[in-house]
XYZ file of C-alpha atoms in Angstrom:
781
model
C 0.000 0.000 0.000
C 2.835 2.267 0.856
C 4.470 1.920 -2.545
C 1.156 2.194 -4.258
C 0.328 5.281 -2.208
C 3.704 6.788 -2.920
C 3.321 6.156 -6.621
C -0.149 7.681 -6.581
C 1.134 10.685 -4.724
C 3.932 11.165 -7.213
C 1.453 10.959 -10.084
C -0.672 13.650 -8.464
C 2.369 15.857 -7.956
C 3.499 15.393 -11.538
C 0.013 16.098 -12.875
C -0.289 19.154 -10.663
C 3.095 20.407 -11.797
C 2.217 19.980 -15.444
C -1.062 21.795 -14.897
C 0.761 24.626 -13.121
C 3.223 24.891 -15.997
C 0.371 25.032 -18.495
C -1.388 27.709 -16.490
C 1.770 29.773 -16.112
C 2.582 29.407 -19.782
C -0.798 30.806 -20.689
C -0.762 33.625 -18.136
C 0.662 36.176 -20.542
C -1.969 35.467 -23.135
C -4.766 35.423 -20.613
C -3.755 38.750 -19.184
C -3.303 40.308 -22.577
C -6.703 39.134 -23.704
C -8.445 41.334 -21.180
C -7.758 44.229 -23.549
C -8.053 44.793 -27.260
C -6.457 46.910 -29.965
C -8.500 49.745 -31.400
C -7.865 52.697 -33.658
C -8.422 56.236 -32.423
C -10.068 56.895 -35.776
C -13.604 55.438 -35.915
C -13.501 54.747 -39.640
C -10.027 53.208 -39.701
C -11.406 49.977 -38.300
C -10.397 47.592 -41.021
C -13.518 47.853 -43.135
C -11.892 50.044 -45.747
C -8.248 50.042 -46.861
C -6.386 53.238 -47.561
C -7.522 54.419 -50.986
C -5.208 54.150 -54.015
C -3.832 57.546 -54.913
C -5.051 59.120 -51.692
C -2.465 59.818 -49.050
C -4.757 60.867 -46.231
C -8.117 59.267 -46.999
C -10.743 58.984 -45.877
C -11.635 62.664 -45.707
C -14.025 64.365 -43.278
C -15.751 67.445 -44.670
C -18.558 68.557 -42.380
C -19.583 68.406 -38.740
C -22.752 69.508 -36.942
C -23.772 69.377 -33.276
C -27.114 69.738 -31.520
C -25.449 69.894 -28.112
C -22.123 68.789 -26.571
C -23.379 65.193 -26.416
C -24.919 64.822 -29.862
C -23.154 65.407 -33.142
C -22.418 64.065 -36.623
C -19.425 64.218 -38.943
C -19.445 63.071 -42.569
C -16.931 62.474 -45.315
C -15.782 59.995 -47.903
C -13.083 58.795 -50.221
C -13.025 61.645 -52.763
C -11.040 64.854 -52.523
C -13.738 67.467 -53.117
C -11.209 70.279 -53.478
C -9.877 68.852 -56.735
C -12.388 69.634 -59.460
C -14.036 68.132 -61.340
C -14.485 65.707 -58.464
C -15.980 62.953 -60.591
C -12.790 62.678 -62.611
C -10.381 62.532 -59.686
C -8.026 59.563 -59.776
C -8.582 59.231 -56.035
C -12.367 59.261 -56.287
C -12.876 55.546 -55.756
C -14.226 52.896 -55.866
C -16.512 54.585 -58.401
C -17.396 58.138 -59.505
C -18.567 59.886 -56.384
C -16.584 57.566 -54.161
C -17.936 56.100 -50.960
C -19.384 58.157 -48.129
C -19.427 57.524 -44.393
C -20.938 59.062 -41.266
C -19.643 59.238 -37.698
C -21.770 59.855 -34.602
C -20.672 61.474 -31.331
C -22.497 60.605 -28.103
C -20.551 62.840 -25.748
C -17.888 60.206 -25.077
C -16.670 58.779 -28.367
C -17.023 58.924 -32.114
C -18.261 55.775 -33.811
C -19.184 54.819 -37.326
C -22.833 54.502 -38.351
C -23.423 52.753 -41.652
C -24.981 54.592 -44.560
C -26.735 53.137 -47.617
C -24.399 51.357 -49.982
C -25.100 53.745 -52.862
C -23.961 56.776 -50.845
C -21.260 58.882 -52.493
C -18.694 60.971 -50.638
C -20.640 63.053 -48.125
C -19.788 66.745 -48.185
C -22.213 68.342 -45.710
C -24.350 67.374 -42.725
C -27.035 69.297 -40.838
C -28.867 68.153 -37.705
C -32.311 69.660 -37.182
C -33.036 67.297 -34.292
C -31.943 63.873 -33.069
C -34.526 62.310 -35.386
C -34.094 64.703 -38.312
C -30.565 64.842 -39.740
C -29.620 65.429 -43.378
C -26.426 64.801 -45.331
C -25.612 65.423 -48.983
C -22.710 64.501 -51.201
C -21.329 63.531 -54.572
C -23.499 61.794 -57.131
C -22.777 58.152 -57.925
C -23.768 55.921 -60.814
C -27.026 55.327 -58.930
C -27.851 59.013 -58.707
C -27.492 62.097 -56.488
C -26.555 61.571 -52.854
C -29.067 62.793 -50.289
C -29.538 60.757 -47.118
C -31.662 61.254 -44.001
C -31.348 60.018 -40.404
C -34.654 59.442 -38.596
C -33.165 58.397 -35.270
C -32.867 54.772 -36.318
C -31.169 54.563 -39.705
C -29.844 56.510 -42.675
C -31.920 56.172 -45.853
C -31.433 57.448 -49.376
C -33.885 60.188 -50.361
C -34.762 60.889 -54.015
C -33.400 64.118 -55.521
C -34.934 66.138 -58.366
C -34.076 64.955 -61.856
C -30.961 66.658 -63.193
C -29.289 67.087 -59.798
C -25.542 66.498 -59.693
C -22.913 66.732 -56.947
C -24.007 68.583 -53.801
C -21.585 70.514 -51.566
C -23.622 72.894 -49.413
C -26.556 72.205 -47.087
C -28.606 74.326 -44.697
C -31.880 73.516 -42.939
C -34.015 76.100 -41.159
C -35.371 75.433 -37.632
C -38.194 72.917 -37.676
C -36.796 71.112 -40.695
C -39.611 72.096 -43.084
C -37.458 74.399 -45.233
C -33.888 74.045 -46.434
C -31.480 74.244 -49.342
C -28.720 72.184 -50.916
C -26.342 73.515 -53.576
C -23.692 72.048 -55.805
C -23.098 71.312 -59.449
C -24.962 70.017 -62.446
C -24.261 66.538 -63.837
C -22.580 68.168 -66.836
C -20.325 71.204 -67.079
C -21.629 73.709 -67.924
C -25.187 72.880 -66.896
C -27.431 71.543 -69.646
C -31.126 72.165 -70.043
C -33.132 70.509 -67.291
C -30.163 70.210 -64.920
C -30.063 71.911 -61.526
C -27.355 73.016 -59.120
C -29.603 74.206 -56.281
C -32.549 72.387 -54.745
C -35.038 73.138 -51.947
C -36.598 70.953 -49.282
C -40.199 71.693 -48.344
C -42.324 69.962 -45.733
C -41.767 67.699 -42.761
C -39.934 64.440 -43.275
C -41.013 61.994 -44.636
C -43.920 63.731 -46.334
C -41.837 66.590 -47.753
C -39.784 66.552 -50.948
C -36.810 68.115 -52.689
C -37.515 70.280 -55.742
C -35.442 72.468 -58.092
C -34.889 76.044 -56.962
C -36.696 78.937 -58.640
C -33.606 79.364 -60.773
C -32.826 75.785 -61.913
C -29.162 76.601 -62.436
C -27.425 79.646 -60.990
C -24.224 79.011 -62.946
C -25.641 77.479 -66.124
C -23.311 79.267 -68.509
C -20.329 79.636 -66.207
C -19.212 76.112 -65.489
C -18.446 76.812 -61.826
C -19.705 75.053 -58.700
C -21.919 76.227 -55.850
C -19.903 75.493 -52.733
C -21.841 76.558 -49.656
C -25.202 77.890 -48.468
C -26.280 79.692 -45.266
C -29.685 81.116 -44.334
C -31.030 83.540 -41.743
C -34.666 82.833 -42.533
C -36.946 81.624 -45.266
C -36.523 84.976 -46.976
C -32.833 85.718 -46.533
C -29.684 83.701 -47.227
C -26.514 83.259 -49.248
C -24.844 80.870 -51.680
C -21.182 81.205 -52.698
C -19.448 79.608 -55.667
C -16.072 78.341 -56.802
C -15.527 81.287 -59.159
C -16.169 83.924 -56.492
C -19.822 84.353 -57.425
C -22.281 85.218 -54.627
C -26.064 84.831 -54.680
C -28.607 86.301 -52.262
C -31.963 84.691 -51.434
C -34.886 87.109 -50.994
C -37.657 84.591 -50.547
C -38.501 84.483 -54.231
C -35.259 83.860 -56.063
C -31.476 83.808 -55.911
C -30.041 87.160 -57.026
C -26.459 87.568 -58.221
C -24.408 89.979 -56.105
C -21.307 92.008 -56.829
C -18.386 90.019 -55.456
C -15.134 91.714 -54.413
C -13.116 88.605 -55.338
C -12.790 86.170 -58.229
C -11.278 83.275 -56.251
C -12.968 80.080 -55.089
C -15.296 80.790 -52.187
C -15.655 77.663 -50.072
C -17.785 78.633 -47.076
C -20.336 81.256 -46.022
C -22.022 82.058 -42.704
C -24.810 84.549 -42.157
C -25.066 86.045 -38.671
C -27.895 88.390 -39.576
C -29.358 90.217 -42.556
C -26.655 92.842 -42.117
C -23.679 90.706 -41.155
C -22.339 87.719 -43.100
C -18.914 86.263 -43.833
C -17.390 84.152 -46.608
C -13.948 82.592 -46.993
C -12.070 80.782 -49.717
C -8.848 80.107 -51.543
C -5.703 82.163 -51.058
C -6.512 83.334 -47.496
C -9.614 85.109 -48.733
C -12.005 86.638 -46.176
C -14.908 88.907 -47.226
C -17.779 90.419 -45.205
C -21.348 91.591 -45.877
C -22.242 94.879 -44.156
C -25.921 94.998 -45.014
C -25.375 96.874 -48.268
C -22.448 95.192 -50.023
C -19.731 92.604 -49.747
C -16.387 94.133 -48.771
C -12.829 92.872 -48.705
C -10.781 90.884 -48.948
C -9.840 91.537 -45.327
C -6.311 91.468 -43.955
C -5.548 87.829 -43.105
C -2.811 86.435 -40.823
C -1.604 84.088 -43.577
C -0.858 84.365 -47.271
C -1.946 81.959 -49.966
C -3.552 79.326 -47.717
C -7.041 78.057 -48.460
C -9.688 78.798 -45.845
C -12.285 76.041 -46.062
C -14.886 76.743 -43.405
C -16.121 79.663 -41.311
C -18.528 79.779 -38.365
C -19.311 83.017 -36.545
C -20.534 82.880 -32.955
C -21.184 86.618 -32.785
C -19.911 89.825 -34.416
C -16.961 89.661 -31.997
C -16.263 85.932 -31.964
C -15.776 83.509 -34.834
C -13.593 80.785 -36.311
C -12.028 79.808 -39.630
C -10.288 76.514 -40.410
C -8.234 75.593 -43.433
C -5.309 73.771 -44.941
C -2.021 72.819 -43.295
C -0.013 75.876 -42.341
C 3.604 75.222 -43.424
C 4.887 77.649 -40.785
C 3.299 75.919 -37.794
C 2.923 72.535 -39.575
C -0.622 72.361 -38.238
C -4.093 72.527 -39.705
C -5.056 76.179 -39.888
C -7.334 77.587 -37.173
C -8.079 81.313 -36.945
C -10.150 83.211 -34.378
C -11.918 86.570 -34.698
C -11.986 88.893 -31.672
C -14.070 91.666 -33.189
C -11.042 93.498 -34.534
C -8.673 91.034 -36.213
C -8.121 87.388 -37.067
C -5.276 85.544 -35.317
C -3.813 82.027 -35.539
C -4.758 79.535 -32.823
C -2.966 76.188 -32.443
C -4.981 73.230 -33.701
C -2.428 70.625 -32.466
C -3.025 68.405 -35.527
C -0.925 68.159 -38.687
C -3.851 67.870 -41.095
C -5.885 69.981 -43.478
C -9.080 71.047 -41.677
C -12.171 71.132 -43.882
C -15.284 71.616 -41.762
C -16.202 73.566 -38.647
C -19.124 73.979 -36.263
C -19.481 76.023 -33.089
C -22.297 75.603 -30.573
C -24.185 78.719 -29.454
C -22.072 80.808 -27.114
C -18.842 79.501 -28.606
C -17.760 77.528 -25.535
C -17.728 74.276 -27.494
C -17.274 73.259 -31.084
C -15.622 70.827 -33.443
C -13.588 70.809 -36.627
C -12.886 67.939 -39.005
C -10.346 67.261 -41.714
C -8.295 64.810 -43.721
C -7.346 61.373 -42.389
C -10.513 61.312 -40.268
C -9.168 64.135 -38.139
C -11.582 65.420 -35.497
C -10.694 68.143 -33.008
C -12.867 69.598 -30.253
C -12.910 73.109 -28.770
C -13.309 73.033 -24.976
C -13.383 76.821 -24.512
C -9.653 76.805 -23.756
C -7.913 74.945 -26.585
C -8.448 72.485 -29.410
C -8.003 68.856 -28.432
C -7.780 65.860 -30.754
C -10.405 63.131 -30.676
C -8.540 61.044 -33.265
C -5.002 60.422 -34.471
C -3.586 63.941 -34.846
C -1.600 63.264 -38.016
C -1.306 61.420 -41.278
C 2.431 62.070 -41.321
C 4.362 58.814 -40.957
C 5.170 57.842 -37.369
C 8.339 55.826 -36.781
C 8.734 55.365 -33.061
C 7.132 55.920 -29.680
C 8.041 55.641 -26.022
C 5.641 55.774 -23.093
C 6.822 57.032 -19.724
C 3.531 55.998 -18.142
C -0.105 55.510 -19.059
C -0.554 59.290 -18.922
C 2.731 60.454 -20.444
C 4.180 59.402 -23.775
C 5.856 60.576 -26.969
C 5.864 59.619 -30.655
C 8.099 60.870 -33.464
C 7.952 60.855 -37.233
C 8.288 62.969 -40.330
C 6.312 65.049 -42.765
C 6.771 62.677 -45.673
C 9.772 61.684 -47.736
C 12.717 63.880 -46.915
C 12.765 66.892 -44.591
C 10.320 69.026 -46.620
C 7.959 69.338 -43.669
C 10.529 68.389 -41.092
C 10.236 66.046 -38.173
C 7.219 65.722 -35.954
C 6.847 65.125 -32.236
C 3.536 64.149 -30.645
C 2.730 63.885 -26.949
C 0.195 61.804 -24.996
C -1.270 63.466 -21.907
C -3.369 60.550 -20.766
C -6.387 61.610 -22.815
C -5.218 62.943 -26.170
C -2.320 62.811 -28.595
C -1.361 66.258 -29.878
C 1.299 67.798 -32.106
C 3.795 69.030 -29.570
C 5.720 71.900 -31.135
C 7.516 73.324 -34.110
C 10.756 71.431 -33.823
C 14.172 72.960 -33.297
C 15.372 70.862 -36.230
C 13.764 70.302 -39.643
C 14.921 66.700 -40.011
C 12.787 63.580 -39.833
C 12.899 61.840 -36.452
C 13.227 58.058 -36.414
C 13.870 57.037 -32.823
C 12.957 58.200 -29.337
C 13.787 57.071 -25.804
C 12.552 58.586 -22.538
C 14.457 58.018 -19.306
C 11.670 59.722 -17.381
C 9.167 62.515 -17.786
C 11.942 65.137 -17.625
C 14.724 63.493 -19.624
C 14.656 61.933 -23.076
C 16.303 61.745 -26.496
C 15.153 61.743 -30.118
C 17.316 61.080 -33.189
C 16.932 61.212 -36.938
C 18.349 62.152 -40.306
C 20.915 64.811 -41.221
C 20.511 67.990 -43.234
C 23.123 66.907 -45.765
C 26.556 65.422 -46.273
C 28.216 68.188 -44.260
C 25.788 68.099 -41.346
C 25.558 65.728 -38.377
C 22.410 63.682 -37.774
C 19.811 65.394 -35.650
C 19.886 64.616 -31.925
C 17.343 66.307 -29.663
C 17.103 66.229 -25.875
C 14.021 66.763 -23.738
C 14.608 68.710 -20.519
C 11.123 68.465 -19.116
C 10.369 71.885 -20.603
C 11.595 71.898 -24.194
C 13.398 69.946 -26.898
C 16.839 71.317 -27.800
C 19.408 70.350 -30.420
C 22.521 68.633 -29.052
C 23.857 67.248 -32.334
C 27.661 67.153 -32.132
C 29.488 69.000 -34.902
C 31.918 66.927 -36.904
C 30.467 63.548 -35.879
C 28.751 61.087 -38.251
C 28.386 63.788 -40.901
C 25.691 63.033 -43.459
C 24.613 59.913 -41.621
C 21.214 58.917 -40.261
C 20.484 57.742 -36.735
C 17.692 55.202 -36.481
C 17.492 54.528 -32.761
C 18.603 55.803 -29.362
C 18.721 54.199 -25.908
C 19.653 55.846 -22.617
C 20.853 54.119 -19.463
C 21.207 57.263 -17.358
C 21.488 61.047 -17.778
C 25.196 60.548 -18.418
C 25.134 57.523 -20.717
C 23.168 57.019 -23.908
C 23.752 55.266 -27.224
C 22.580 55.815 -30.793
C 22.980 53.755 -33.977
C 22.278 54.284 -37.662
C 23.676 54.052 -41.168
C 25.362 55.951 -43.953
C 22.786 56.682 -46.719
C 25.527 56.597 -49.342
C 26.672 53.128 -48.260
C 30.275 54.318 -48.241
C 30.891 54.083 -44.504
C 30.388 51.552 -41.751
C 27.351 51.855 -39.499
C 27.740 54.739 -37.017
C 27.508 54.172 -33.268
C 27.516 57.220 -30.985
C 27.847 57.384 -27.209
C 26.770 60.167 -24.841
C 28.963 60.614 -21.766
C 26.988 63.376 -20.099
C 28.787 66.117 -21.980
C 29.252 65.210 -25.650
C 28.321 62.614 -28.231
C 31.350 60.753 -29.573
C 31.797 58.033 -32.192
C 32.474 54.471 -31.098
C 33.773 52.014 -33.737
C 31.116 49.551 -34.867
C 33.529 47.287 -36.700
C 30.977 46.769 -39.464
C 31.692 46.732 -43.213
C 30.773 49.733 -45.336
C 27.068 49.919 -46.103
C 25.936 48.178 -42.921
C 22.652 49.384 -41.502
C 22.080 49.307 -37.741
C 18.349 49.613 -37.215
C 17.947 49.286 -33.470
C 19.730 48.794 -30.171
C 18.897 47.860 -26.589
C 21.276 48.437 -23.680
C 20.917 46.317 -20.559
C 23.776 47.937 -18.657
C 27.019 49.868 -19.279
C 28.692 46.526 -19.968
C 25.964 44.683 -21.881
C 24.043 45.816 -24.936
C 22.823 44.698 -28.352
C 22.430 46.267 -31.793
C 20.824 44.672 -34.840
C 20.463 45.505 -38.497
C 21.296 44.488 -42.034
C 24.412 44.098 -44.117
C 23.025 46.538 -46.714
C 20.059 48.808 -47.300
C 18.468 45.880 -49.093
C 18.153 44.285 -45.655
C 18.258 40.700 -46.863
C 21.048 39.580 -44.507
C 21.282 40.128 -40.735
C 23.812 41.865 -38.517
C 24.043 41.351 -34.748
C 26.478 43.251 -32.507
C 27.081 42.987 -28.757
C 28.680 45.484 -26.373
C 30.809 44.073 -23.557
C 31.756 47.320 -21.863
C 34.870 47.787 -23.980
C 33.963 47.202 -27.621
C 31.248 46.146 -30.026
C 31.744 42.746 -31.639
C 29.813 40.701 -34.170
C 27.649 37.796 -33.017
C 26.842 34.958 -35.409
C 23.144 35.045 -36.351
C 21.131 31.831 -36.702
C 20.891 30.313 -40.161
C 17.956 31.040 -42.449
C 17.042 34.525 -41.229
C 16.940 37.836 -43.064
C 17.754 41.400 -42.011
C 16.869 42.483 -38.472
C 14.910 45.621 -37.691
C 14.345 45.609 -33.934
C 15.627 44.067 -30.714
C 14.255 43.900 -27.170
C 16.116 42.385 -24.218
C 14.336 41.279 -21.066
C 17.601 40.203 -19.400
C 21.102 38.994 -20.303
C 19.596 35.550 -20.900
C 16.304 36.436 -22.577
C 15.773 38.646 -25.620
C 14.022 38.911 -28.973
C 14.772 40.381 -32.385
C 12.557 40.647 -35.469
C 13.099 41.535 -39.101
C 12.230 41.126 -42.744
C 10.679 38.351 -44.818
C 13.641 38.074 -47.182
C 14.243 34.563 -45.940
C 14.600 31.403 -48.000
C 11.165 30.247 -46.882
C 9.598 33.720 -47.198
C 8.545 33.844 -43.565
C 9.066 36.711 -41.184
C 12.268 36.780 -39.153
C 11.911 36.184 -35.409
C 14.849 35.096 -33.258
C 15.286 34.499 -29.513
C 18.347 34.851 -27.251
C 18.628 32.256 -24.480
C 21.821 33.514 -22.907
C 24.022 31.305 -25.084
C 22.901 31.752 -28.667
C 20.256 33.224 -30.929
C 17.741 30.710 -32.293
C 15.110 31.185 -34.956
C 11.474 30.968 -33.821
C 8.679 30.171 -36.315
C 6.656 33.137 -37.554
C 2.981 32.485 -38.338
C 3.012 34.792 -41.367
C 5.193 35.994 -44.198
C 5.828 39.396 -42.716
C 8.077 42.371 -42.351
C 8.292 42.901 -38.603
C 9.434 46.358 -37.569
C 9.079 46.401 -33.811
C 8.953 44.061 -30.832
C 8.164 44.782 -27.174
C 8.136 42.235 -24.398
C 6.094 42.655 -21.231
C 7.428 39.432 -19.698
C 8.785 36.060 -20.746
C 5.203 34.964 -21.476
C 3.787 38.176 -22.908
C 5.078 40.153 -25.874
C 4.052 41.871 -29.101
C 5.496 42.437 -32.545
C 4.040 44.520 -35.383
C 4.620 45.081 -39.079
C 3.146 44.177 -42.443
C 1.798 40.790 -43.521
C 2.713 40.046 -47.140
C 1.435 36.460 -47.183
C -1.092 37.437 -49.835
C 1.313 39.663 -51.731
C 1.426 43.433 -51.870
C 0.176 45.853 -50.718
C 0.032 43.640 -47.658
C -2.013 43.933 -44.487
C -1.286 45.490 -41.124
C -0.005 42.839 -38.750
C 0.002 42.453 -34.971
C 1.326 39.259 -33.359
C 1.341 38.191 -29.722
C 3.705 35.927 -27.783
C 1.960 33.797 -25.156
C 5.006 32.014 -23.822
C 4.705 29.182 -26.323
C 4.043 30.589 -29.804
C 3.669 33.795 -31.753
C 0.054 34.146 -32.922
C -1.547 36.572 -35.340
C -4.036 38.706 -33.440
C -7.432 38.939 -35.064
C -9.678 41.280 -33.130
C -11.539 44.475 -33.927
C -10.143 46.723 -34.945
C -6.860 45.026 -35.613
C -7.648 45.643 -39.226
C -7.631 42.615 -41.404
C -7.925 44.924 -44.385
C -5.794 47.804 -43.158
C -2.772 48.432 -45.353
C -0.841 50.588 -42.903
C 2.692 49.499 -42.140
C 2.832 49.299 -38.351
C 6.219 50.634 -37.355
C 6.430 50.593 -33.549
C 4.798 48.994 -30.516
C 5.184 49.961 -26.864
C 3.513 48.288 -23.904
C 3.064 50.298 -20.723
C 1.736 47.143 -19.072
C 0.151 43.865 -20.072
C -3.185 45.640 -20.574
C -2.048 49.041 -21.847
C -0.091 49.625 -25.044
C 0.274 51.647 -28.230
C 1.134 50.995 -31.874
C 1.938 53.628 -34.497
C 2.001 53.385 -38.289
C 4.321 54.863 -40.865
C 3.474 54.303 -44.528
C 1.096 52.434 -46.760
C 2.046 50.605 -49.937
C -1.358 51.490 -51.331
C -0.989 55.179 -50.611
C 2.640 55.153 -51.661
C 5.809 55.971 -49.816
C 5.440 59.650 -50.520
C 2.330 59.621 -48.375
C 2.005 59.400 -44.669
C -0.483 57.181 -42.933
C 0.235 58.128 -39.347
C -2.110 56.322 -37.027
C -2.317 55.424 -33.337
C -3.741 52.107 -32.168
C -4.401 51.664 -28.451
C -4.508 48.447 -26.471
C -6.741 48.694 -23.440
C -9.920 47.448 -21.759
C -12.194 49.615 -23.824
C -15.411 49.133 -25.759
C -14.792 48.361 -29.399
C -16.907 49.947 -32.070
C -17.602 47.154 -34.504
C -19.595 48.306 -37.538
C -22.002 45.867 -39.042
C -21.722 45.054 -42.713
C -23.604 46.552 -45.598
C -23.861 45.844 -49.281
C -24.028 48.218 -52.183
C -27.519 48.524 -53.543
C -29.595 50.744 -55.741
C -32.518 50.668 -53.337
C -33.670 54.017 -51.978
C -34.868 52.383 -48.772
C -31.693 50.705 -47.620
C -31.004 51.306 -43.954
C -28.081 50.946 -41.657
C -27.623 50.791 -37.926
C -25.083 51.412 -35.234
C -23.546 48.254 -33.844
C -21.407 48.455 -30.734
C -20.227 45.563 -28.643
C -18.157 45.235 -25.526
C -15.356 42.742 -25.896
C -13.212 41.462 -23.048
C -11.201 38.855 -24.907
C -8.738 38.858 -27.739
C -8.941 36.149 -30.351
C -5.696 34.834 -31.762
C -5.198 32.464 -34.605
C -2.116 30.565 -35.651
C -1.697 30.136 -39.367
C 0.744 28.304 -41.554
C 1.611 30.077 -44.770
C 3.744 28.926 -47.645
C 5.332 31.990 -49.170
C 7.563 32.234 -52.200
C 11.242 32.038 -51.327
C 13.482 35.042 -51.520
C 12.483 38.691 -51.726
C 8.837 39.450 -52.361
C 8.385 40.215 -56.099
C 8.291 43.938 -56.637
C 8.983 44.502 -52.958
C 12.657 45.417 -52.647
C 13.711 46.405 -49.170
C 14.796 49.629 -50.767
C 11.117 50.212 -51.300
C 10.034 49.407 -47.816
C 12.916 50.676 -45.780
C 14.466 53.070 -48.143
C 11.159 54.165 -49.469
C 9.717 54.263 -46.013
C 11.718 57.166 -44.915
C 12.780 58.952 -47.947
C 14.904 57.398 -50.547
C 16.952 54.284 -50.337
C 18.432 55.474 -47.110
C 15.055 55.813 -45.636
C 14.547 52.144 -45.856
C 16.389 51.646 -42.622
C 14.775 54.692 -41.310
C 11.756 52.786 -40.457
C 13.719 50.370 -38.443
C 14.451 52.533 -35.546
C 12.465 50.677 -32.978
C 13.519 52.469 -29.927
C 12.215 49.826 -27.609
C 10.419 50.843 -24.536
C 12.938 48.934 -22.640
C 12.880 49.865 -19.090
């Protein structure tokens, strides 16, 4: 009995131990699954890829609020400022594009589906919570007019001969209103209309042609905006500077002081109205005539929307201001217009202010939405479409992200800050160069690095003092070279790595000693690219990269306190783009898919050697961040199905890397995810850099957040010609993350048509930029 009992006891112990191991092995995954990834942009949820030829789509054009807790914003896939809109190469997937609507409930913006035949929506007007109108570009099905009755959006028939619609205004009560735009042909043909009127209560009312079927029949211009004071007084402005006044019986042409495109009009009273347009144009109605243009605080910038709160308070928004590198926002104080910071690096297209002016909202390209809180503008969505290359979080309420304004330093580098609630464009930088890597020691001490201004200039190095970013680039060091990543151990020791864009020199390694940055020999051959580094201590650190800008072969270096030396990489892997060390005996590195089997490169350090770990997808992996030995993340681009590829997020659960499939980890998003940083197991961020669909000259900056938040999951809809199609809001609370392991057989060698020079080099601006994207500054702490 004793032996039997002992054997039984041992079996129980063994079984218990195995169960404990299994539980521990799954702990990382279990913890991580309590949260989910979601985009800050309601429409960028994976249901629509970035549009070919459009660098910042989808666009938002109009916003309207009933109160601080009820509002709508609309937009679509066509750029309505490039005329004729129907012929735009970016007006896809068909003439008129595809429209979308977003709803605000006082806490968040979420997508509400519109009928499948809806073209790009250009204007929205809320009469009440059960009476909301939106108009837009005509599609092959017909003109776009939709109505929200409190339950769903439905298509509403328009008068025969109606074309694209750009302006919309409804009078109180909703029984009288106007929409204005363009005729189906240019100039307008007989029977075609560019202005229509709504009469009656919905649904018994109807749209009919205005008293003057076409205001611009022989001109070939476009009616852009409409604003009314009453049923007998209002204004329409046009793209050729024309102005029309409504007197209750007809639209009467007025003498205009300008001949430029007028894009917005707002009537305060019968004796006070304002209009704005291209080239910083501002004009004003004084009760007898239109005067101006007024003195503006900018020159040559398009003003796209104006809303006046009173004769002494009003707002204008417009295109990106190249001086501040922010979407233009101007405020009127009764005497002059002045620039106000918008904190977002996007064109702003639409504007609405609630009565009293204490609250309002503006919308723009790349689904940008900002909100006025009576003190400043704050961003409700990702504040940029510029490419983002790296981020580092100090805490859940303090973080930074860096990037650039496109290929090359044309718009300079960008720094964005997280304050626990919003991301915002931090400041006009002290250096015009693109920033590729960032590392924060604490809230008052951090570094950012990037490209150089030319062959005779050092790479940019910025330091954060807790108050401002200042340039500390050392003269005469690493001239003409690019720094891709930086890592600090203390205020008196930091390291940076990079590459020579010309390929003529070995990879640069710089060290900060508390006073100056000095070069440290890397011992690498000419042309070597060091993409990332992670320092564990003053005597132990790692750097990874590629033998060339093509990034097909790996490079691994280790610091021993005295010198950097090469470490033999495991067989079968391609170039490395990021490294993260948990300890001297546990670390990870990821890289490209230029492997013999076409799979993504993932390797693990066990304290003795690097070993390859299977990747569940053919992918370019740009960043890795480990929370613990059983919990980690890597992000990049999945090219299993070929180009343009799909955004990719993978999770390590202690046993395998699995592809995460959860809303809105976008299974159809084409953004290249460039960096991941986990504040904790349930709190993390991912940023994006470029899109192959949009092209490397276009930014697709985007923030994805991982946290225990409600996911907005839109239901599906199908395109139809029915005028009664409806759509609904679908929102679900999810507390688990679904992961799937897949086995993919990819073609061996480099992806056809996908040279690393295109992804890395192209990613940041030229062949050199290719490694630019690999600056994964690891959140290592």
